[in-house]
Short mmCIF file of C-alpha atoms in Angstrom, two decimals:
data_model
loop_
_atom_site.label_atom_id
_atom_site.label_comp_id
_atom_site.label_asym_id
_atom_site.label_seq_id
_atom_site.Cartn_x
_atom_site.Cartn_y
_atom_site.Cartn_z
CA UNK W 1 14.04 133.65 65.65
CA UNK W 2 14.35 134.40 69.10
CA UNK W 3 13.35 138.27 70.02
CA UNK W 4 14.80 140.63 72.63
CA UNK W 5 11.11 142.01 73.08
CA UNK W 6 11.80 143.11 77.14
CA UNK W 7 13.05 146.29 76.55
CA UNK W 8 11.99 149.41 77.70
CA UNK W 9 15.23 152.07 77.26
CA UNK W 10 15.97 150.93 73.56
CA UNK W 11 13.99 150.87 70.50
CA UNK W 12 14.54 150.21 67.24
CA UNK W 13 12.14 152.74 65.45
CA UNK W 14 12.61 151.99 61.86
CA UNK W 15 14.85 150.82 59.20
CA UNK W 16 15.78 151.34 55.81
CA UNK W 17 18.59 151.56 52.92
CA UNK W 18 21.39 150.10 55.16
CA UNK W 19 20.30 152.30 58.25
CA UNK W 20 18.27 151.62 61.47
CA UNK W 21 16.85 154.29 63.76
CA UNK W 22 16.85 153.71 67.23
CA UNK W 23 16.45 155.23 70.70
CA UNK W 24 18.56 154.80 73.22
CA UNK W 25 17.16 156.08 76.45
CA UNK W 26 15.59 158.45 74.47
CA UNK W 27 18.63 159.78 72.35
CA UNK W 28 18.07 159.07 68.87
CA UNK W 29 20.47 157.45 66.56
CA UNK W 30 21.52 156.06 63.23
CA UNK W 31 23.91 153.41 62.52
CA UNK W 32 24.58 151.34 59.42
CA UNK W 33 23.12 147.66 59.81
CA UNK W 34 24.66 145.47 56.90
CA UNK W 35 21.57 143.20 57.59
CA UNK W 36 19.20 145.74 56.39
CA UNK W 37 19.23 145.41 52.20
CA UNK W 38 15.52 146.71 52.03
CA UNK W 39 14.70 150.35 50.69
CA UNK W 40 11.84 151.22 52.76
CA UNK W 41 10.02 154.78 52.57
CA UNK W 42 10.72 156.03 56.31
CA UNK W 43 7.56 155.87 58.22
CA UNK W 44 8.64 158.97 60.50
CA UNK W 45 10.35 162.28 60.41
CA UNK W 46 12.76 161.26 63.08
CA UNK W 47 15.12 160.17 60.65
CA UNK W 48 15.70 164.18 60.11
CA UNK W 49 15.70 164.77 63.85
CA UNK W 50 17.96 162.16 64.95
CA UNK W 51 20.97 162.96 67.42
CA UNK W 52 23.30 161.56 65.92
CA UNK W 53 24.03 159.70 62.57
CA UNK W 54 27.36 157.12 62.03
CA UNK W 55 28.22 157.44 58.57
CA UNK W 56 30.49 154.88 56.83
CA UNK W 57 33.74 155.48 54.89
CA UNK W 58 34.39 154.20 51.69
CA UNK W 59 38.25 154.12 52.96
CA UNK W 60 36.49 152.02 55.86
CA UNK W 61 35.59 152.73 59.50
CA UNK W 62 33.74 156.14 59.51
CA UNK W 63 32.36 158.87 61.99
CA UNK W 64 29.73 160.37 63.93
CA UNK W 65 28.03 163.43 62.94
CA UNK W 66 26.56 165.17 66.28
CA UNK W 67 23.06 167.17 65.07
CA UNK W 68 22.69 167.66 68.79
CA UNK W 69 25.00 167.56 71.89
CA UNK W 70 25.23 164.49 73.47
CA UNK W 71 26.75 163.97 76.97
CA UNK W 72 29.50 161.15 76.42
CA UNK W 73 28.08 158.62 78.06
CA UNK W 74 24.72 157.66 79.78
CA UNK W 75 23.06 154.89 81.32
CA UNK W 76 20.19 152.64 80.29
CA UNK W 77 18.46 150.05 81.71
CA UNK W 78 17.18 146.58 81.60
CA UNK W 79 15.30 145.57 84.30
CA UNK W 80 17.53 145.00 87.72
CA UNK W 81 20.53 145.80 84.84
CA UNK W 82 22.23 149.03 84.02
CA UNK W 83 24.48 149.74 80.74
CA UNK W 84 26.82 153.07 80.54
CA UNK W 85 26.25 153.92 76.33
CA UNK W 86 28.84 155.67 74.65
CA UNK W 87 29.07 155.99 71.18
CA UNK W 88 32.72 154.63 69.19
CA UNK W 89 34.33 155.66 66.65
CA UNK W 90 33.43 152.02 65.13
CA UNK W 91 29.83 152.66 65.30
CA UNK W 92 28.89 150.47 68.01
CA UNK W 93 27.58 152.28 71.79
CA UNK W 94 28.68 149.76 74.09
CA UNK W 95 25.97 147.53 73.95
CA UNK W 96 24.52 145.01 71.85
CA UNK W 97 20.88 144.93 72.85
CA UNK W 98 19.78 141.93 70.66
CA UNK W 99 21.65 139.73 73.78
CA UNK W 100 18.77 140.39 75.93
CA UNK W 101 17.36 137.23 75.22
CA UNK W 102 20.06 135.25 76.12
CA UNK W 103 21.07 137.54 79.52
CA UNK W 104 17.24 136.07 80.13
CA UNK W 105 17.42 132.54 79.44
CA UNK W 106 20.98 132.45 81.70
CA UNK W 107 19.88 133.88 84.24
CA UNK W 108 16.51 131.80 84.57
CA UNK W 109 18.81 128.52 84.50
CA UNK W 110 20.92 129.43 86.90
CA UNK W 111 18.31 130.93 89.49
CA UNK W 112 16.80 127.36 89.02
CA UNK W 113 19.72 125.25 88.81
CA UNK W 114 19.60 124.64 92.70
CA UNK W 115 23.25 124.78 93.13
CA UNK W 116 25.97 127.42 93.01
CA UNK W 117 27.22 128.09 89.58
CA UNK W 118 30.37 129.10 88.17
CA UNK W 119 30.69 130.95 84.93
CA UNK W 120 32.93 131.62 82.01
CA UNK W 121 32.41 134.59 80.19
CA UNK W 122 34.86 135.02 76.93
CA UNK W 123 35.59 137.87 74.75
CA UNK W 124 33.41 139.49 77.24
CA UNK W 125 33.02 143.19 75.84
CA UNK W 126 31.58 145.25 78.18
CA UNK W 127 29.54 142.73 80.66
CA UNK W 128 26.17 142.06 79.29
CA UNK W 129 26.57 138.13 80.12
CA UNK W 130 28.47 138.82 83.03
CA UNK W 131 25.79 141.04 84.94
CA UNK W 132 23.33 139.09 83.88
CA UNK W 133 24.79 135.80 85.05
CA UNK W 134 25.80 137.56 88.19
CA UNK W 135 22.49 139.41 89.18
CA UNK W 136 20.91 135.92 88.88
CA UNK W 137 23.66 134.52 91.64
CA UNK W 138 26.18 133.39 89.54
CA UNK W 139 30.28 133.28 90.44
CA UNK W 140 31.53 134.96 86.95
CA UNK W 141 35.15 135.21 85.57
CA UNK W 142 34.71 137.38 82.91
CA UNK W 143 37.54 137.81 80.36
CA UNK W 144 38.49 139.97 77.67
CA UNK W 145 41.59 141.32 75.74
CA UNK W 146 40.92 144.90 75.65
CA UNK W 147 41.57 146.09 79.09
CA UNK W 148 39.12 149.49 78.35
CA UNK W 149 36.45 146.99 77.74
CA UNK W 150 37.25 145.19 80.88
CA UNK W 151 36.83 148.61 82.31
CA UNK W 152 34.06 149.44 81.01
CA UNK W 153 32.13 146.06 81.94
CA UNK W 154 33.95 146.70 85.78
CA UNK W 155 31.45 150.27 85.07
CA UNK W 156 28.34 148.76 84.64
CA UNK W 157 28.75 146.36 87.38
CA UNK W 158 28.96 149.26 89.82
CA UNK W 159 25.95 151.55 88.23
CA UNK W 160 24.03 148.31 88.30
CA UNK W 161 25.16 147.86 92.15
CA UNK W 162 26.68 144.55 91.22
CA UNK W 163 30.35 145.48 92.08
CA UNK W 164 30.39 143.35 95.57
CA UNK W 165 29.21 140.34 93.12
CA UNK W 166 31.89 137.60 92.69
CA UNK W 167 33.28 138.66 89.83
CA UNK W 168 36.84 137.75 88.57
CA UNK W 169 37.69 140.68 85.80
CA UNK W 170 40.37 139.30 83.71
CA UNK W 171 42.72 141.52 81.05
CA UNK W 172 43.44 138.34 79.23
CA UNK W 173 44.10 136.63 75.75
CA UNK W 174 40.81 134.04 75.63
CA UNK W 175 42.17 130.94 74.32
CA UNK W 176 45.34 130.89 76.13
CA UNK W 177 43.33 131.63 79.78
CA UNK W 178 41.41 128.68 78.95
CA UNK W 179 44.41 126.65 78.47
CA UNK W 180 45.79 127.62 81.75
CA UNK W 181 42.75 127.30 83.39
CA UNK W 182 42.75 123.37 82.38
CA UNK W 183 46.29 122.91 83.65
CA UNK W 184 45.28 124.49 86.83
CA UNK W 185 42.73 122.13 87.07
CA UNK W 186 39.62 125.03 87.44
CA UNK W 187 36.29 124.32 86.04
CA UNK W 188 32.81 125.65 85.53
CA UNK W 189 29.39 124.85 85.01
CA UNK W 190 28.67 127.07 82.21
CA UNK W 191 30.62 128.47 78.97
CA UNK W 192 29.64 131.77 77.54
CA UNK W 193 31.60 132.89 74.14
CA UNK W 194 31.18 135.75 71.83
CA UNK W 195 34.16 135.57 69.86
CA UNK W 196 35.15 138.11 67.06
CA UNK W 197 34.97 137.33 62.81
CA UNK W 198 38.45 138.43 62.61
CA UNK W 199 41.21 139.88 64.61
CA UNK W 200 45.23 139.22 65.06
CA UNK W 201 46.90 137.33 67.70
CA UNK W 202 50.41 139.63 69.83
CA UNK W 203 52.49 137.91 67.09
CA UNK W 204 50.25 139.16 64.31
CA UNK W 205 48.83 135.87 63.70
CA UNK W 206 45.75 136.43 61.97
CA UNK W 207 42.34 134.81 64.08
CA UNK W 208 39.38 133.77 61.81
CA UNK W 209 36.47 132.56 63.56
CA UNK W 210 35.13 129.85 60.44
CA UNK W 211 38.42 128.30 61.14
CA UNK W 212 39.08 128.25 64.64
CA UNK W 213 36.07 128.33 66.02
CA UNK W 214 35.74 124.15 66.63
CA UNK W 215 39.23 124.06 68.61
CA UNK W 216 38.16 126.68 70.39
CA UNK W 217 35.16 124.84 71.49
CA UNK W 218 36.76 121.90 71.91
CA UNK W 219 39.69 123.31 73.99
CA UNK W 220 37.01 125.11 76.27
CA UNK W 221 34.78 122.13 76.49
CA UNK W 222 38.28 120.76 78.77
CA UNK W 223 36.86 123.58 81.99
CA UNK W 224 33.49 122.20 81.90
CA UNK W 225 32.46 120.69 85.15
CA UNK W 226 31.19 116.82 85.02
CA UNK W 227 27.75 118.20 85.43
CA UNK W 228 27.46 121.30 83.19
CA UNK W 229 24.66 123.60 82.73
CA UNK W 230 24.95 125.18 79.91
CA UNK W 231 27.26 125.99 76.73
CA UNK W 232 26.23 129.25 75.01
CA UNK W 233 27.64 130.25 71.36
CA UNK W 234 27.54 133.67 70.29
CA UNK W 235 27.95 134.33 66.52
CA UNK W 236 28.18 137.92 64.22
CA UNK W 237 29.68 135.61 61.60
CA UNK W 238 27.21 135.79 58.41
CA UNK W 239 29.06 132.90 56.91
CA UNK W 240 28.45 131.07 60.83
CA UNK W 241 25.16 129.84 60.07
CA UNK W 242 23.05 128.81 63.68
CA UNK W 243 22.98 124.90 62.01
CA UNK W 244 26.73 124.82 61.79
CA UNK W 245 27.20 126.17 65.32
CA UNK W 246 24.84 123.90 66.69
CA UNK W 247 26.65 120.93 64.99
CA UNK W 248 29.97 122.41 66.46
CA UNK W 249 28.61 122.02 69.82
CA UNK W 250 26.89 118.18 69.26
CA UNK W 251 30.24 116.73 67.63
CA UNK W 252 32.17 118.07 70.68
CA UNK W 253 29.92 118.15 73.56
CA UNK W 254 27.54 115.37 73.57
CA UNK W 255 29.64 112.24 73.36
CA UNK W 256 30.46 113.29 76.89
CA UNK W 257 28.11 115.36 78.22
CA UNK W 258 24.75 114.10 76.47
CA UNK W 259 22.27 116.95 76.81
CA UNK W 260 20.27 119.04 74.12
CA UNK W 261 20.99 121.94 71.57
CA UNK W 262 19.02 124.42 70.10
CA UNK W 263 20.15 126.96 67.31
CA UNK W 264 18.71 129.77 66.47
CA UNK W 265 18.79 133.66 65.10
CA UNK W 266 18.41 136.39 67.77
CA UNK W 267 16.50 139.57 66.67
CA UNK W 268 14.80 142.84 67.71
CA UNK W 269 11.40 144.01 67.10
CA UNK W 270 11.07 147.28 64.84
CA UNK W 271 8.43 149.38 65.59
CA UNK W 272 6.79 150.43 62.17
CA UNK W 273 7.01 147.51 60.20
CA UNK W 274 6.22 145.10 62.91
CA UNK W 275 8.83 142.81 61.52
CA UNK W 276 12.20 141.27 63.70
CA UNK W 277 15.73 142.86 62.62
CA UNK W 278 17.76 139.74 62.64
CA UNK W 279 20.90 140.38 64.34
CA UNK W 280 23.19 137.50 65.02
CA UNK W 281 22.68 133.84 65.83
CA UNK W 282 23.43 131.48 68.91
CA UNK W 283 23.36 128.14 69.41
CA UNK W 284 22.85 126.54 72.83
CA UNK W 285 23.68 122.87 74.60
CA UNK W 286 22.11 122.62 77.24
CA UNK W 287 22.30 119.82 79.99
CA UNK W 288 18.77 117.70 80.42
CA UNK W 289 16.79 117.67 83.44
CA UNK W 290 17.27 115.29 85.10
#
């Protein structure tokens, strides 16, 4: 497993029964974590004095309960980075913290890729990639459906003073900007996805990542440049094992582009157990050194 251990504005403090309890900039939450089947004892009496808690719904979805007032957003940060947090009525803040460790490993191959390097960043959510990819002198186009996401990710670019950056924010349906893009003839020298488990296309066409994910790849493998850098995989999929992505990525990459892949799980250190919260996987081809 491959641990987001750089942080210093989030913490996961403990977890237990479903439930992790972590720190955001020093506000203290709990959210469900479907990952997290042990019954631990809790190790500290923050669990009582936490912020805020998310509980689920049996009907589905859920809500926040506020023990304390929260503004409604804030910002935390991650090194050179910035992230405005703001908790959803889905649980999630904004921010998924376990992609640290991949923001890292971008940015150090571009910074030594001695070249310029163009990026495409899909189902983008609110910029993590995109920051990260631009902070370390990349030419991003960053593209996402949900134009408050897009929004949002425009946000953090400007608290993290990287609104000058070149930065193409997109409002767009993933698949079918790829598509244009290969008609228009645009390419880039690295692929970034994170694409949803489920969802429904504007004709209510129902998306499921298990089967669509290797079109998808192999559509998107058509904007790659003839010297690529790197082709990153994001998965939230439990059924998406890291081994299956990574074999994804050989059967559609390699015959043309040789190169490498690694697959892994990406995790977060908790602080009482000492243990790694497993919280997603990625799998990676990469182009050799040459």
């Amino acid at each position: 497993m491959r641990i987001a251990e750089n942080w210093k504005d989030y913490r996961i403090i403990d977890t237990s029964d479903g439930d992790k309890l972590e720190s955001w900039g020093g506000k203290v939450l709990v959210r469900p974590d479907p990952q997290i089947i042990w019954k631990s004892e809790h190790k500290t009496d923050l669990w009582d004095k936490a912020d805020g808690v998310y509980h689920r719904s049996n009907k589905g979805g859920g809500e926040w309960e506020y023990r304390r007032k929260l503004p409604e957003s804030w910002t935390i940060n991650y090194g050179d980075l910035k992230f405005n947090i703001r908790p959803t009525g889905f649980k999630h803040t904004g921010l998924f913290p376990e992609q640290a460790v991949n923001w890292d490993w971008m940015a150090d191959k571009i910074k030594n890729a001695g070249r310029p390097i163009k990026v495409l960043n899909l189902f983008a959510y609110t910029g993590g990639a995109t920051l990260a990819c631009a902070n370390a002198g990349a030419m991003v186009s960053h593209v996402d459906a949900s134009k408050g996401m897009v929004q949002w990710a425009r946000d953090n670019a400007t608290v993290s003073g990287l609104s000058d950056k070149p930065i193409r924010w997109l409002v767009d349906d993933c698949e079918k900007f790829v598509r244009r893009e290969i008609k228009r003839g645009n390419l880039y020298d690295a692929v970034v996805m994170d694409p949803p488990s489920y969802g429904r296309g504007p004709g209510g066409e129902v998306w499921k990542l298990e089967d669509c994910i290797y079109d998808l790849v192999k559509t998107c493998s058509q904007v790659l440049s003839d010297k690529p850098l790197f082709f990153l995989l994001n998965s939230y999929t439990t059924g998406l094992s890291p081994s299956v992505m990574a074999y994804i990525l050989h059967d559609v990459l390699t015959p043309k582009f040789g190169g490498s892949i690694t697959a892994d799980e990406i995790g977060l250190p908790v602080e009482t157990s000492g243990m790694a919260l497993p919280c997603g996987s990625t799998a990676i081809w990469q182009r050799k050194d040459i």
